[in-house]
GROMACS .gro file of C-alpha atoms in nm:
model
  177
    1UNK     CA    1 -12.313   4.462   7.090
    2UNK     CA    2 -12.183   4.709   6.805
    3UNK     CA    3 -12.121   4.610   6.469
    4UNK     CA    4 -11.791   4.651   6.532
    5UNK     CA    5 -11.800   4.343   6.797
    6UNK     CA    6 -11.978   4.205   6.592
    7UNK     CA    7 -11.783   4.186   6.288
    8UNK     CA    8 -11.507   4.072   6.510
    9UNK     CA    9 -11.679   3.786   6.708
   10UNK     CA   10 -11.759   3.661   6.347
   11UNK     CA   11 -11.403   3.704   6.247
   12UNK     CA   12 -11.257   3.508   6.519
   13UNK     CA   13 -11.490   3.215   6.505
   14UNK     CA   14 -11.375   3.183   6.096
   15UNK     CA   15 -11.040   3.215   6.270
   16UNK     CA   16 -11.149   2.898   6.484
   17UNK     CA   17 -11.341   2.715   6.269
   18UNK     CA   18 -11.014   2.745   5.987
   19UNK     CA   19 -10.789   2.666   6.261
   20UNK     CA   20 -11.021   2.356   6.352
   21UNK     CA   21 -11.019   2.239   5.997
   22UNK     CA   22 -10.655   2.258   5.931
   23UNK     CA   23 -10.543   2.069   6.214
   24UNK     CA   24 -10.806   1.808   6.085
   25UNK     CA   25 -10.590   1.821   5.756
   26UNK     CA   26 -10.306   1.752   5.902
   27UNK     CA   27 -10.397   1.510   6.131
   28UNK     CA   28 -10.576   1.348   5.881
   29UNK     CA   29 -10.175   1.369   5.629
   30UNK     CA   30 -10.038   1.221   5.965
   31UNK     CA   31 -10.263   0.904   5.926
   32UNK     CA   32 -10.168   0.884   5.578
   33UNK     CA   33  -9.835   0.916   5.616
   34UNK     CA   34  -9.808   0.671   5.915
   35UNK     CA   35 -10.050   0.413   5.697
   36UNK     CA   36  -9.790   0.437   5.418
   37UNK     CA   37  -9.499   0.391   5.638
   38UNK     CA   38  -9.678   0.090   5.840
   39UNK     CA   39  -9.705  -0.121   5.491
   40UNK     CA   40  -9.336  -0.028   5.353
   41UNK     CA   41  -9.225  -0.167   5.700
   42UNK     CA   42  -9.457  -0.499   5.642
   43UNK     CA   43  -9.356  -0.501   5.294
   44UNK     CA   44  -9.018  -0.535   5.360
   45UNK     CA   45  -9.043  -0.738   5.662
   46UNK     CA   46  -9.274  -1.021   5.506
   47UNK     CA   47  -8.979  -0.991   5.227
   48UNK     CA   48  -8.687  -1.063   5.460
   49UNK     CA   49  -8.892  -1.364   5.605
   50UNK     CA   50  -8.957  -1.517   5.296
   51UNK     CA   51  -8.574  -1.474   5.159
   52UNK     CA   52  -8.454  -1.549   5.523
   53UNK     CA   53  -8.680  -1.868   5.525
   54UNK     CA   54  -8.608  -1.969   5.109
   55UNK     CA   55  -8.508  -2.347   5.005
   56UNK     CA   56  -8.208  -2.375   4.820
   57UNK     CA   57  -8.248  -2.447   4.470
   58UNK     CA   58  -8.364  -2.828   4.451
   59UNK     CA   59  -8.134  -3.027   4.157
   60UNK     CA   60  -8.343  -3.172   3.884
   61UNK     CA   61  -8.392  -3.535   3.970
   62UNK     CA   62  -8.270  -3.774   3.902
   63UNK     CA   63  -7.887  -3.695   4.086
   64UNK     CA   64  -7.570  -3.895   4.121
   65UNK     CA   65  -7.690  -4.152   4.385
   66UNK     CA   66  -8.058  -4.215   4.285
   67UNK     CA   67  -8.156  -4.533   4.193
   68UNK     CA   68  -8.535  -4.521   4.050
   69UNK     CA   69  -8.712  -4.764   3.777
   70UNK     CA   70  -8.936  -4.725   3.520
   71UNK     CA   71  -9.130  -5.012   3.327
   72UNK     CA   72  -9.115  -5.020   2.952
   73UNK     CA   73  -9.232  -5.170   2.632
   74UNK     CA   74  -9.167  -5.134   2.246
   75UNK     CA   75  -9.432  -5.275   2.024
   76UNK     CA   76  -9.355  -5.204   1.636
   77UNK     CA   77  -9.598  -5.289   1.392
   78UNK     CA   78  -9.895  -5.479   1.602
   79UNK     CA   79  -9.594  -5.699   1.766
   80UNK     CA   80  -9.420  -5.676   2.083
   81UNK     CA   81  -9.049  -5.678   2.103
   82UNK     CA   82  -8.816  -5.846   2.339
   83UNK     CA   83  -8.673  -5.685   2.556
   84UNK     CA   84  -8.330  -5.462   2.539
   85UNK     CA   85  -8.045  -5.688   2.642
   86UNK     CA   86  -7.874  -5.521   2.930
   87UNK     CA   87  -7.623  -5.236   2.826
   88UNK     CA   88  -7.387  -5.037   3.075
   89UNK     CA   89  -7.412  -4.710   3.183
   90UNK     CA   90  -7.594  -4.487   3.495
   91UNK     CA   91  -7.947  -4.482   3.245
   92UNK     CA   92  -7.975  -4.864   3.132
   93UNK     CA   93  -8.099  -5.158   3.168
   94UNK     CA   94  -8.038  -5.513   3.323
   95UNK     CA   95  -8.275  -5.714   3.021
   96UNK     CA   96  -8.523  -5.732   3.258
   97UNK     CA   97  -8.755  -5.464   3.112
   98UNK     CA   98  -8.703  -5.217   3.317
   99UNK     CA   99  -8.532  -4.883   3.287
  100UNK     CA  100  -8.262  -4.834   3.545
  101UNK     CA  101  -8.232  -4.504   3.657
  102UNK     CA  102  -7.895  -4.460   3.842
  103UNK     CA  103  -7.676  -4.157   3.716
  104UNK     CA  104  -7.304  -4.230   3.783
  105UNK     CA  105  -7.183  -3.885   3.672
  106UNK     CA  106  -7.384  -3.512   3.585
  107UNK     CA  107  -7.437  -3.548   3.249
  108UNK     CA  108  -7.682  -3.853   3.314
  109UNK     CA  109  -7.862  -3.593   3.604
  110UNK     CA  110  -8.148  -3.402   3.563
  111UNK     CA  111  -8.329  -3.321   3.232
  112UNK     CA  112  -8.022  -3.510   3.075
  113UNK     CA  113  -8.180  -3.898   3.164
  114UNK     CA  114  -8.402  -3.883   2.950
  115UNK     CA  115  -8.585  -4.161   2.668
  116UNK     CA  116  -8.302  -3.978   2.370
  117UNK     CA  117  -8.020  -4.091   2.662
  118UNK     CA  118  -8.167  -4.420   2.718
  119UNK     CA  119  -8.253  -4.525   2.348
  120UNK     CA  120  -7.916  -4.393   2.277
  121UNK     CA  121  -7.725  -4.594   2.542
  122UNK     CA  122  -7.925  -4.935   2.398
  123UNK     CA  123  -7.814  -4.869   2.051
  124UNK     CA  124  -8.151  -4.789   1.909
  125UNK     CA  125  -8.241  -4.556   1.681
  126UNK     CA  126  -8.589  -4.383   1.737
  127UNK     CA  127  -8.774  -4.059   1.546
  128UNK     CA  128  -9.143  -4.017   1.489
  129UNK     CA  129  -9.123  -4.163   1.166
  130UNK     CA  130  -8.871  -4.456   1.220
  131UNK     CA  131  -8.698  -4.701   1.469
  132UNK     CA  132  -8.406  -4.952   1.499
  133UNK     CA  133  -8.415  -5.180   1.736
  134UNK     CA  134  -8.029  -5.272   1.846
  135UNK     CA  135  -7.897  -5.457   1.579
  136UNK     CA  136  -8.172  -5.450   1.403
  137UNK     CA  137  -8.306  -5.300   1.078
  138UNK     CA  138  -8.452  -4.944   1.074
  139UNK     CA  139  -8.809  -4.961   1.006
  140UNK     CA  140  -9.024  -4.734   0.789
  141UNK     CA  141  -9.343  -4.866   0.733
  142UNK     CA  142  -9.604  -5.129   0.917
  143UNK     CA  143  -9.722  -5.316   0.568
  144UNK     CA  144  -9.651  -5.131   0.328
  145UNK     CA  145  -9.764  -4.815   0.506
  146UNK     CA  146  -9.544  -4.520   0.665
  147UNK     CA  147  -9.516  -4.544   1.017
  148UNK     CA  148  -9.545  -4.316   1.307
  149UNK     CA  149  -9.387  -4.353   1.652
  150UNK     CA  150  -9.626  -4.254   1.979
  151UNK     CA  151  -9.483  -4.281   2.308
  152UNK     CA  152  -9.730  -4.302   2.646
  153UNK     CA  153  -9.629  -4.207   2.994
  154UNK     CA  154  -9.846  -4.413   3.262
  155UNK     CA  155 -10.113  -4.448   2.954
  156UNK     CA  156 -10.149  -4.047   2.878
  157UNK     CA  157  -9.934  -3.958   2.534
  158UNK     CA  158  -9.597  -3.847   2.553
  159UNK     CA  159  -9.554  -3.553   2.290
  160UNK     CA  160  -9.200  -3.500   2.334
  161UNK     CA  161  -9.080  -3.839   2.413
  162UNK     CA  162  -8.683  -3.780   2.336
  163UNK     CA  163  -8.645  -3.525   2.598
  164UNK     CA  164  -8.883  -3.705   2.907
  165UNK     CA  165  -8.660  -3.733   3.201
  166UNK     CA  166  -8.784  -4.051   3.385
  167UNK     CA  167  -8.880  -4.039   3.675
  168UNK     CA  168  -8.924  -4.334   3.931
  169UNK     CA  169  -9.189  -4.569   3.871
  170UNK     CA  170  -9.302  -4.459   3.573
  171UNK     CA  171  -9.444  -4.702   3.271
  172UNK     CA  172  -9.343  -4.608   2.894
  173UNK     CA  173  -9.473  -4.781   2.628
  174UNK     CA  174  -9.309  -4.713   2.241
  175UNK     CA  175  -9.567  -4.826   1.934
  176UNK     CA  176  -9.470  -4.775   1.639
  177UNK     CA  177  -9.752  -4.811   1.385
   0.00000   0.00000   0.00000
């Protein structure tokens, strides 16, 4: 073999081997680009399932038509009170100390039944620093010292007691102290 041949033989078989290595390339940008499109597709598949396949928004409870009850008790300065005489309204109660949680229209739905609608609806006046029983006197102090209102929810502290929307079966208790 001449160096001619030579020269070429080795020529060709670059030729091959560059060949060889560029359609390894590309397949290898065909995986790729098939492994991209494959997970776009699931992407937007599993996407259309899950908004094919959503709830509709749930209303806050409580609506128009529920009827739930909640337990309660005020105790101001060491003593228990009696309880609220019954007052109209969906978010009341009957005197028998229990909350009645039935709204009749929307604005006693949802976050609105709360304690601030109930206390309001019984004619009492309540703040972390005072409270008025209905038809009673506002109240200040527990002997001679200012007082604090705390509010518990099923025994665990209620920090913002005004805007708790009862929910069924729960028991409030009101000390103020």
């Amino acid at each position: 073999m001449t160096t001619h041949q030579e020269k070429e033989e080795r020529r060709q078989r670059r030729e091959e081997t560059a060949e060889q290595e560029r359609k390894k390339r590309d397949a290898k940008k065909k995986v790729k680009q098939m492994i991209v499109i494959s997970t776009g597709l699931a992407v937007v598949a599993v996407v259309a399932f899950l908004l094919s396949n959503a709830s509709p928004a749930v209303p806050d409870r409580p609506i128009i038509g529920d009827h739930w009850h909640a337990d309660y008790s005020i105790e101001i300065c060491g003593e228990m009170q009696p309880i609220i005489p019954e007052f109209p309204g969906g978010i009341h109660t009957h005197g028998d100390g229990k909350m009645h949680i039935h709204p009749y229209v929307e604005e006693e739905t949802g976050k609105q039944a709360n304690l601030a609608l109930f206390f309001s609806n019984a004619g009492m006046e309540i703040s972390n620093s005072s409270i008025q029983m209905p038809g009673g006197a506002e109240i200040t102090q527990c002997n001679g010292v200012p007082g604090k209102t705390s509010v518990t929810l099923n025994g665990n502290t209620l920090a913002d007691y005004p805007s708790y929307a009862m929910q069924d079966g729960d028991v409030i208790a009101v000390k103020f102290s």
